[in-house]
PDB file of C-alpha atoms and ligand atoms in Angstrom:
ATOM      1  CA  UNK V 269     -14.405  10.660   6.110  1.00 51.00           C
ATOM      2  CA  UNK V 270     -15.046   8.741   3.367  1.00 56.00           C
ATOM      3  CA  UNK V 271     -13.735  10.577  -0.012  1.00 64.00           C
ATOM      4  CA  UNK V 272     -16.331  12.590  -2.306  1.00 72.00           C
ATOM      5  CA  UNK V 273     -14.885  10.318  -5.376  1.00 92.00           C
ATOM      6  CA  UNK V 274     -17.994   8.200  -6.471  1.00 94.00           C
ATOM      7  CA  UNK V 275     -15.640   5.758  -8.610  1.00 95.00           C
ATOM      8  CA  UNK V 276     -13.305   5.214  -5.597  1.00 97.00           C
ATOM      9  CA  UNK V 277     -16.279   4.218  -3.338  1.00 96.00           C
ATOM     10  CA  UNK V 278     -17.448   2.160  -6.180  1.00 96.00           C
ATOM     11  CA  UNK V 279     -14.816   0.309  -7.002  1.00 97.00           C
ATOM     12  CA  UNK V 280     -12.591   0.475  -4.296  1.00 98.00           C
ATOM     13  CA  UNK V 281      -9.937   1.575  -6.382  1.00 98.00           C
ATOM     14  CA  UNK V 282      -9.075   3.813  -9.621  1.00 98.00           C
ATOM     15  CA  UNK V 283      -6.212   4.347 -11.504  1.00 98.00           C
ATOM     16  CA  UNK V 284      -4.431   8.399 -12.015  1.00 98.00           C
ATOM     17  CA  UNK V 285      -1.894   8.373 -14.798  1.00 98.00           C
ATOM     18  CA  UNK V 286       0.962  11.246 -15.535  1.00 98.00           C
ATOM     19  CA  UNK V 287       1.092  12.143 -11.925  1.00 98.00           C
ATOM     20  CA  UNK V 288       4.663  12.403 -11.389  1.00 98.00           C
ATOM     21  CA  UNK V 289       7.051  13.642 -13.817  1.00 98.00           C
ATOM     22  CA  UNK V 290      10.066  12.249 -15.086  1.00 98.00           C
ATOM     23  CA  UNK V 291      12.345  14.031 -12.670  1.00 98.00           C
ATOM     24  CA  UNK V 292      10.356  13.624 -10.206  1.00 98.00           C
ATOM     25  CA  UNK V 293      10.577   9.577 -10.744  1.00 98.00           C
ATOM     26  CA  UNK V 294      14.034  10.040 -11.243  1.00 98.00           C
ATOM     27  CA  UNK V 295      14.521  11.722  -8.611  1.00 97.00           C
ATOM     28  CA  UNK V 296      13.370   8.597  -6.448  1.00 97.00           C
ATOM     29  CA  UNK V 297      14.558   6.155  -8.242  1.00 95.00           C
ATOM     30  CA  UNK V 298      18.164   7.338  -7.224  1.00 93.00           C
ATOM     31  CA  UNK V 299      16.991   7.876  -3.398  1.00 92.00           C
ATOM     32  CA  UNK V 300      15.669   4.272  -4.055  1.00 90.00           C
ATOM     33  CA  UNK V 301      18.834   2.844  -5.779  1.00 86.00           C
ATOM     34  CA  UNK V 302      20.982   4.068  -2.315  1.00 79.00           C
ATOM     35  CA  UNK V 303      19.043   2.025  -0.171  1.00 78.00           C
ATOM     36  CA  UNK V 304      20.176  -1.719   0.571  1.00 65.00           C
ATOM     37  CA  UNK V 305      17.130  -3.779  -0.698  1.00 58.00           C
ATOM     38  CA  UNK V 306      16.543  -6.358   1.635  1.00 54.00           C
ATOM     39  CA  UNK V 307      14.315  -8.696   1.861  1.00 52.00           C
ATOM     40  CA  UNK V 308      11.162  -7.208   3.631  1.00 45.00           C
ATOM     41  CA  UNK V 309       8.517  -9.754   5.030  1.00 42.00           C
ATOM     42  CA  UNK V 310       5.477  -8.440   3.326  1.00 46.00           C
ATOM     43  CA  UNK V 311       1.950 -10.590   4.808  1.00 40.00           C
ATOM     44  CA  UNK V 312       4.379 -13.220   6.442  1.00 45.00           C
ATOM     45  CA  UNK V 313       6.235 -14.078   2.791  1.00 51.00           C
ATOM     46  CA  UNK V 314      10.327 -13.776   3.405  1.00 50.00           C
ATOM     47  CA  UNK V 315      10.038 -13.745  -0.405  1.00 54.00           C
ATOM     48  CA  UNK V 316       8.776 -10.396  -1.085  1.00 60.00           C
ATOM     49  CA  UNK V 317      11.549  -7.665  -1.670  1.00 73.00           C
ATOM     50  CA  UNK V 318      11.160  -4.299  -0.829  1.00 79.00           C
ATOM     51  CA  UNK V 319      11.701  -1.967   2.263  1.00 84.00           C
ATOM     52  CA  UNK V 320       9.888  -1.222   4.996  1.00 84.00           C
ATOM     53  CA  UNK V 321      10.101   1.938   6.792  1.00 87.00           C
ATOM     54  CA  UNK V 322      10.578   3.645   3.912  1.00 90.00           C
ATOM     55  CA  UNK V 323      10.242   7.339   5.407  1.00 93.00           C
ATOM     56  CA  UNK V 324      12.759   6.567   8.251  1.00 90.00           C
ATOM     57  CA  UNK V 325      15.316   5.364   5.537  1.00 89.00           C
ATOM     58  CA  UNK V 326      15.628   7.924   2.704  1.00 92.00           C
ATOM     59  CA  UNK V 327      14.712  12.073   3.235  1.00 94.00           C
ATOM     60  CA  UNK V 328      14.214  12.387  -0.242  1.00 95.00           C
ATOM     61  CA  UNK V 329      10.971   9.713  -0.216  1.00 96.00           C
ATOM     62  CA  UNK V 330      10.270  11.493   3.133  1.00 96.00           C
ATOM     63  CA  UNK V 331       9.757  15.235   1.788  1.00 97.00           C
ATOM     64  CA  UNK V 332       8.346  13.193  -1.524  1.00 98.00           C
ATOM     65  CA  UNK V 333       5.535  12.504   1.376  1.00 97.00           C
ATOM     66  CA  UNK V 334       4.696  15.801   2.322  1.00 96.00           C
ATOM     67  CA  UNK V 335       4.940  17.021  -1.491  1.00 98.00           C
ATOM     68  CA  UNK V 336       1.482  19.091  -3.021  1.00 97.00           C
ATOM     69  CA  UNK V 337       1.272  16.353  -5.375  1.00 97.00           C
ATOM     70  CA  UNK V 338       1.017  13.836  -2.595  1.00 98.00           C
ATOM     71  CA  UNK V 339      -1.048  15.693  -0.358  1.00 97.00           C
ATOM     72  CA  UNK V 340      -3.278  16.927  -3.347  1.00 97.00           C
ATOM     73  CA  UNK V 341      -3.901  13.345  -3.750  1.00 97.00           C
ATOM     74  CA  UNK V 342      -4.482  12.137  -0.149  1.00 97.00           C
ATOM     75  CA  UNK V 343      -6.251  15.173   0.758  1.00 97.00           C
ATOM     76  CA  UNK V 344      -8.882  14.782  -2.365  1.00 96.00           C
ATOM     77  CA  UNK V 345      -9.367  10.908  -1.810  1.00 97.00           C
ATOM     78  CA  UNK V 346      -9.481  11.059   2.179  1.00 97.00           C
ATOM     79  CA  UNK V 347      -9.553  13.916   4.012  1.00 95.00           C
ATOM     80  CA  UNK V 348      -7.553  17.093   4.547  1.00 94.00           C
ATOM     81  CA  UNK V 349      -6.312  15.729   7.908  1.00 95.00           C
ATOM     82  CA  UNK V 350      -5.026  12.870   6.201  1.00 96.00           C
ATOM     83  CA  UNK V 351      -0.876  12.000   6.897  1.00 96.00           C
ATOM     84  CA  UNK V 352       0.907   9.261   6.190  1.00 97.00           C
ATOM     85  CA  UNK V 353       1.079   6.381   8.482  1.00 97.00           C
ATOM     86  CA  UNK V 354       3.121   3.876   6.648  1.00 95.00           C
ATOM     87  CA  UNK V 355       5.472   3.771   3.586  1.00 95.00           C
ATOM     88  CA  UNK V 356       6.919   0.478   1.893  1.00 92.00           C
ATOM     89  CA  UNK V 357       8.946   0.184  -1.185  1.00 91.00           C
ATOM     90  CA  UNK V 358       8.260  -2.968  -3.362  1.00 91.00           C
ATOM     91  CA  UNK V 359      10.303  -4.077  -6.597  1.00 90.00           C
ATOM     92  CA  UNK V 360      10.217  -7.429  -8.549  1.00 88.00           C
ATOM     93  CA  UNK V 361      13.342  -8.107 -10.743  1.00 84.00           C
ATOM     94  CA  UNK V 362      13.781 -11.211 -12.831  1.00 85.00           C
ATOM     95  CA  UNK V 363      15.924 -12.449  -9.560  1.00 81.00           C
ATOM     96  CA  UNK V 364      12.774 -11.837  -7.309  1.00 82.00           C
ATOM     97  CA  UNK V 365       9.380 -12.309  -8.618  1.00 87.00           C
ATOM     98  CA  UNK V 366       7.703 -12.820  -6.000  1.00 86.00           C
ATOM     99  CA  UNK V 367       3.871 -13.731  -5.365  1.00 89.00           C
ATOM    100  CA  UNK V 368       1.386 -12.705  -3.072  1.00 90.00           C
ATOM    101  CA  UNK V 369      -2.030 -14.451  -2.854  1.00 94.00           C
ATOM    102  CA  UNK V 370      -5.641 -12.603  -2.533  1.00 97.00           C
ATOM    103  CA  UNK V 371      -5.885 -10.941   0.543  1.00 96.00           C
ATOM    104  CA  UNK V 372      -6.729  -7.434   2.007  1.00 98.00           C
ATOM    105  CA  UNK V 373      -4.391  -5.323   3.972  1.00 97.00           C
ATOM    106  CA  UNK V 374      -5.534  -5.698   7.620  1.00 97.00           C
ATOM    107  CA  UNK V 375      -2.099  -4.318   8.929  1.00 96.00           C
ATOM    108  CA  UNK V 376      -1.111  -1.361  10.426  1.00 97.00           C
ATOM    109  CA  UNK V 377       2.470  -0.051  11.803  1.00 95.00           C
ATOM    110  CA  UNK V 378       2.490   1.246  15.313  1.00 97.00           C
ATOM    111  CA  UNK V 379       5.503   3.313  17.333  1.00 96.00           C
ATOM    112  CA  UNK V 380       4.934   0.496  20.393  1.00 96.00           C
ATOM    113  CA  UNK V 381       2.475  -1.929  21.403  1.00 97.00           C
ATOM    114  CA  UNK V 382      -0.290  -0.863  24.544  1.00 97.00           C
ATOM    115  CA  UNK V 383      -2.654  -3.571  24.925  1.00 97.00           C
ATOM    116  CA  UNK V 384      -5.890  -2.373  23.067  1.00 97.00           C
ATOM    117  CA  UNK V 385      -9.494  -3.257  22.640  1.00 97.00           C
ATOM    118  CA  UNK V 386     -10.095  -4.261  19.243  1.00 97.00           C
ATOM    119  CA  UNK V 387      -6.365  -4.295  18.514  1.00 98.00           C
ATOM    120  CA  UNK V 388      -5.258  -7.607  17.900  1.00 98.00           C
ATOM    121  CA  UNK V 389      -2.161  -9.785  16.053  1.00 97.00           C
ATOM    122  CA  UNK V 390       0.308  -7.723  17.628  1.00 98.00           C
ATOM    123  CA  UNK V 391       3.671  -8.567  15.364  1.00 94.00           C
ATOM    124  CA  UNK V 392       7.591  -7.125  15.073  1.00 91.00           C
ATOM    125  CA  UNK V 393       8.281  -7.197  11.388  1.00 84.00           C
ATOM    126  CA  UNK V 394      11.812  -5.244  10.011  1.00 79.00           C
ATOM    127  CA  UNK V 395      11.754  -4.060  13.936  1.00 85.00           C
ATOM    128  CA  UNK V 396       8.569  -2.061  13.870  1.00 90.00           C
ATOM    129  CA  UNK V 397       5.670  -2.655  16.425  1.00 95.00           C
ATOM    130  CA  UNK V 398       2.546  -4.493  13.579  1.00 95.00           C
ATOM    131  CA  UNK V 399      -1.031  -4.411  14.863  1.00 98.00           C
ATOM    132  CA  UNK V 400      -4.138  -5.415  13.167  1.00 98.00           C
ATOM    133  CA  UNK V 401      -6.944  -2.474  14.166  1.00 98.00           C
ATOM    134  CA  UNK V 402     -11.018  -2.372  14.395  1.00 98.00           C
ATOM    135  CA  UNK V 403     -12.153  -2.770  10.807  1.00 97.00           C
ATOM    136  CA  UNK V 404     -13.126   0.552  11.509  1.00 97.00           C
ATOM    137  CA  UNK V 405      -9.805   2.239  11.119  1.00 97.00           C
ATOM    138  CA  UNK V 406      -9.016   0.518   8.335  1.00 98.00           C
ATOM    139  CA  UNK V 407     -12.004   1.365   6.340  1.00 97.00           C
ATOM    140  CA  UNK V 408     -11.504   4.641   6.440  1.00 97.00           C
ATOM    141  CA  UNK V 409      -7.917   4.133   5.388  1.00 98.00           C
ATOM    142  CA  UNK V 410      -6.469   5.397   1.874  1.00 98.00           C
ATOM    143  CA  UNK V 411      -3.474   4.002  -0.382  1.00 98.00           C
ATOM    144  CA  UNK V 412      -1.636   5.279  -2.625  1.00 98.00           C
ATOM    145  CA  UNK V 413       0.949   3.147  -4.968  1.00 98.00           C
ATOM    146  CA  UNK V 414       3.559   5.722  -6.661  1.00 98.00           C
ATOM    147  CA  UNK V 415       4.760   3.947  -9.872  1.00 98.00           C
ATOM    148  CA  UNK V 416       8.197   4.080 -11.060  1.00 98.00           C
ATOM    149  CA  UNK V 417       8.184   1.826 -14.101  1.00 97.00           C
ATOM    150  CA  UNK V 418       5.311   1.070 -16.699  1.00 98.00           C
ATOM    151  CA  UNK V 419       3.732  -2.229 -14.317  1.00 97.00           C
ATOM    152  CA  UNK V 420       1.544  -4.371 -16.259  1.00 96.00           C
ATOM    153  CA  UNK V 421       0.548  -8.843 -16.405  1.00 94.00           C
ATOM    154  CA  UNK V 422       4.255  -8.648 -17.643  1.00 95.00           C
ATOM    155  CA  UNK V 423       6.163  -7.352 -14.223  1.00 95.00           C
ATOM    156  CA  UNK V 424       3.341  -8.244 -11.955  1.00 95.00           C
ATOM    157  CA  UNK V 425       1.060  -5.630 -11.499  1.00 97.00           C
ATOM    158  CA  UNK V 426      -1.555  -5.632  -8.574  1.00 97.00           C
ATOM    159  CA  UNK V 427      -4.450  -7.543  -9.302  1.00 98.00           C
ATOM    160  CA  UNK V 428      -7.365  -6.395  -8.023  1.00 98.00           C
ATOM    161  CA  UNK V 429     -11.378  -7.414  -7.217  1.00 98.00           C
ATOM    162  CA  UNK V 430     -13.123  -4.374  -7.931  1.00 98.00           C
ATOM    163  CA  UNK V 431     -16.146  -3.326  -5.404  1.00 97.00           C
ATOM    164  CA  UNK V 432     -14.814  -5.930  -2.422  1.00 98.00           C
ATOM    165  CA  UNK V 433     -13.331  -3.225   0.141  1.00 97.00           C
ATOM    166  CA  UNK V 434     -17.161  -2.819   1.359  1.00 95.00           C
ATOM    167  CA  UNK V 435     -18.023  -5.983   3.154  1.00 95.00           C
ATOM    168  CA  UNK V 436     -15.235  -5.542   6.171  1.00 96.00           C
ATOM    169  CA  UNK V 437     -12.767  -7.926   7.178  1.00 97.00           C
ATOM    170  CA  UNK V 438     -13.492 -11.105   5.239  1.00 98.00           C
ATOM    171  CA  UNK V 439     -12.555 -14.504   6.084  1.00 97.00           C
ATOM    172  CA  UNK V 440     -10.106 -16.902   4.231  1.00 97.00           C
ATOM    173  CA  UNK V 441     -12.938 -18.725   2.791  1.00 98.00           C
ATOM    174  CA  UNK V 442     -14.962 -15.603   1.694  1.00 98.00           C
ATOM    175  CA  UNK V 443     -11.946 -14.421  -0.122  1.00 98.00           C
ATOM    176  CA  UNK V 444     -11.802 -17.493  -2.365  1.00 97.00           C
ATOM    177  CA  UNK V 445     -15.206 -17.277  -2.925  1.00 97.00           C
ATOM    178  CA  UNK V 446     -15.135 -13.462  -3.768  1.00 97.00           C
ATOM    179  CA  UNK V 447     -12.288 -14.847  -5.899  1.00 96.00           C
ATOM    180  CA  UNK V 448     -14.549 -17.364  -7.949  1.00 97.00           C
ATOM    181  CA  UNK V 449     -17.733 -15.304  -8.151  1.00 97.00           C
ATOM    182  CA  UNK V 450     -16.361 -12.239  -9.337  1.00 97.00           C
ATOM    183  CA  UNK V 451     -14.354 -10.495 -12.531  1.00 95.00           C
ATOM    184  CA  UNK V 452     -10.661  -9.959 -11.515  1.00 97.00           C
ATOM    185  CA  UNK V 453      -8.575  -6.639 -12.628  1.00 97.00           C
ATOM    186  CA  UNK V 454      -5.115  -6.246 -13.500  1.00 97.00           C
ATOM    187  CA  UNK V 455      -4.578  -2.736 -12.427  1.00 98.00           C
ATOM    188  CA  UNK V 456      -2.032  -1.452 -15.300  1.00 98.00           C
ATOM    189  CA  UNK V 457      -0.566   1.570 -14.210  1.00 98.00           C
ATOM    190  CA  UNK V 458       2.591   3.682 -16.669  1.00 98.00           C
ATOM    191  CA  UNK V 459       5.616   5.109 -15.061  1.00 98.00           C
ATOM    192  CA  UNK V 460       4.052   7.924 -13.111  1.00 98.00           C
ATOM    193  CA  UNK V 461       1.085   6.862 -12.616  1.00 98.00           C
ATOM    194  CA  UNK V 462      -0.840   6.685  -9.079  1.00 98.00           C
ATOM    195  CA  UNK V 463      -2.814   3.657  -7.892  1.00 98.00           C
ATOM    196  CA  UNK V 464      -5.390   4.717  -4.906  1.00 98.00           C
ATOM    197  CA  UNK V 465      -6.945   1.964  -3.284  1.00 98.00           C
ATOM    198  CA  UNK V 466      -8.978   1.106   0.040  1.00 98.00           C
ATOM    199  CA  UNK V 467      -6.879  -0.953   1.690  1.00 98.00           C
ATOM    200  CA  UNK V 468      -9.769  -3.268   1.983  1.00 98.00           C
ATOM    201  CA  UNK V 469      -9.691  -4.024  -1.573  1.00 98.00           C
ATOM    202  CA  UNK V 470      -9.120  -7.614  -1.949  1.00 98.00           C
ATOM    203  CA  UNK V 471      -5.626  -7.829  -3.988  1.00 98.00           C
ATOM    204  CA  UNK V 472      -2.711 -10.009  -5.055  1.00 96.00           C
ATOM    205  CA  UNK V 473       0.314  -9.991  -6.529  1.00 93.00           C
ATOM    206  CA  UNK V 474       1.011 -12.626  -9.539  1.00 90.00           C
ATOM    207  CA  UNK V 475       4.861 -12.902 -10.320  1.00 90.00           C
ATOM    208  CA  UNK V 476       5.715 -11.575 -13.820  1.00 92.00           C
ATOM    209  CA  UNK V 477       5.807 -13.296 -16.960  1.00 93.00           C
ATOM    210  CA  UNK V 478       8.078 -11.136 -18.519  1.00 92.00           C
ATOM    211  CA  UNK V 479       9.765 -10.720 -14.980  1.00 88.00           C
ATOM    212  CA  UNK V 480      11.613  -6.797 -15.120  1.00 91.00           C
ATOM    213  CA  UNK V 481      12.010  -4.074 -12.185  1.00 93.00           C
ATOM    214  CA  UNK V 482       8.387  -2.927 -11.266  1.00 94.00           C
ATOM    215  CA  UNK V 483       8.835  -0.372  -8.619  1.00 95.00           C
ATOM    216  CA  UNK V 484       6.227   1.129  -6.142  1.00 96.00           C
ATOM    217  CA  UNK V 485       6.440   3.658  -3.689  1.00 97.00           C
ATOM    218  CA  UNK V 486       3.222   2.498  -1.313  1.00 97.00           C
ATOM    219  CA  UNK V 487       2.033   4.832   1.225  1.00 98.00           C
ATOM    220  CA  UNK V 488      -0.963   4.277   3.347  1.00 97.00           C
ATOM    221  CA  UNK V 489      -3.085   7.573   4.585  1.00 98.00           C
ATOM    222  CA  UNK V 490      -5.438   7.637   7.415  1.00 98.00           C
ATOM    223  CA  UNK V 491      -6.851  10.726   9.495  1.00 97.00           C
ATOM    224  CA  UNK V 492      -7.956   9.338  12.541  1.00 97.00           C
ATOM    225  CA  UNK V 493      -5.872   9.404  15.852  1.00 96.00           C
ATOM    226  CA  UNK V 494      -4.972   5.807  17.331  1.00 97.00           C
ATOM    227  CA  UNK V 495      -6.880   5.220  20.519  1.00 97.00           C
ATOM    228  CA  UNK V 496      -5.293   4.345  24.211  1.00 97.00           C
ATOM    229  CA  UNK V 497      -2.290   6.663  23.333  1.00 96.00           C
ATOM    230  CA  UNK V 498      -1.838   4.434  20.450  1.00 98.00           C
ATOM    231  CA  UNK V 499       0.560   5.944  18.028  1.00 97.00           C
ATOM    232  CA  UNK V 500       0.633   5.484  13.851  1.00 97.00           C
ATOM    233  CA  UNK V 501       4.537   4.864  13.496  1.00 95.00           C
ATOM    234  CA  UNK V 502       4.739   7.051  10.496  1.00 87.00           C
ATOM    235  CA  UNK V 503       2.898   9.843  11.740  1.00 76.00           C
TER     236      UNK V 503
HETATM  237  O1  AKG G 840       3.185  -4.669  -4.528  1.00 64.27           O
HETATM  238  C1  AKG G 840       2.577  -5.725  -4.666  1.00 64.27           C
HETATM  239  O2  AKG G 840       2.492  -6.267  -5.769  1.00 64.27           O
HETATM  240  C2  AKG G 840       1.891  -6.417  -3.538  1.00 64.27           C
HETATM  241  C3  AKG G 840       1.689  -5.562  -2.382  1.00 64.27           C
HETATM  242  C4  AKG G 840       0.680  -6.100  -1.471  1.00 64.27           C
HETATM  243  O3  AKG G 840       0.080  -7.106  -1.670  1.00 64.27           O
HETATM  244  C5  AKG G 840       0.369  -5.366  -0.271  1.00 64.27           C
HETATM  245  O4  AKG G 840       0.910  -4.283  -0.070  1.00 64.27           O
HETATM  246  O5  AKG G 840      -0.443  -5.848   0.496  1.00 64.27           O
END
């Protein structure tokens, strides 16, 4: 399952540029603009804004999901089978910018909960059924982070450990010490421009120093079916 992109297994991460055009991100940036941002707990912070169920809430980030340039993308980096099992919208405006300290994304969204081996920190967050799967699942997991403004140190881009999404679900303690024994990255990405990550990827989220929109369209990709009748809520 894993993808046949050397750099991606490398690093854990790479960076696509011009992948949208600028009707495209138009486009989505008026679907966006319709939606009432609220404030959607992102890894337990109240303080991170954006929208969950992103897929549910607006058609035209919906068919943007099922678009050849999205499934080019997901199909190349995972696996042909690969769908979309979660979608979240994050901004950061001068009035919100927010934080979000190194971590890796150990989270999944679920359409109900059915007790599970290896399924564990079962969790309603925005009303949707939160699980956190066998490391399994999630390392062969995909995401990709749509960009709707240039992001950069400036508007708090995703910061990034390069190489740490292959050691499996890592403690508190070996996070900070991943932290201090390794080069951070500041993943710069234009307007347009695709981030695709392993979820495992340790990341974080510094608020802006030049705090200005920074929108994302973040969609998470897997191919494998939930076991127990478990079901992917995006799916
Ligand atoms: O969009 C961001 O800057 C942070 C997102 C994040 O940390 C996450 O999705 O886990």
């Amino acid at each position: 399952m894993h993808s046949s992109c050397p750099k991606l297994e490398k690093d854990g991460f790479l960076i696509r540029e011009n992948v949208l055009d600028e009707k495209t991100v138009l486009q989505l940036l008026e679907a966006l603009s319709n939606l009432k941002l609220h404030k959607a707990p992102s890894i337990e912070d109240e303080r991170i804004y954006g929208v969950r169920d992103l897929i549910n809430l607006s058609d035209v980030v919906k068919e943007f999901s099922q678009s050849p340039i999205v499934k080019e993308l997901a199909t190349n980096f995972l696996d042909k089978k690969a769908k979309v099992v979660r979608a979240i919208y994050f901004d950061k405006t001068p009035e919100a910018n927010w934080k979000v300290p190194w971590h890796q994304d150990l989270t999944i969204a679920v359409k109900e909960k059915r007790e599970t081996a290896g399924f564990t920190a079962w969790t309603q967050k925005a009303n949707i059924t939160h699980a956190q799967p066998p490391v399994k699942i999630l390392e062969r997991m995909l995401t990709l982070r749509f960009h709707l403004d240039d992001s950069d140190e400036n508007n708090g881009a995703l910061k990034v450990i390069p190489a740490s999404h292959n050691k499996g679900r890592l403690s508190a303690e070996e996070i900070i010490n991943a932290r201090k024994a390794n080069e951070t990255r500041v993943c710069s990405v234009k307007k347009g421009g695709c981030l695709v990550m392993r979820p495992l990827l340790i990341h974080s989220s510094s608020a802006g120093t030049k705090p200005k929109h920074r929108r994302v369209i973040h969609f998470e990709f897997s191919a494998d079916e939930l076991p127990n009748n478990l079901r992917w809520y995006d799916s």
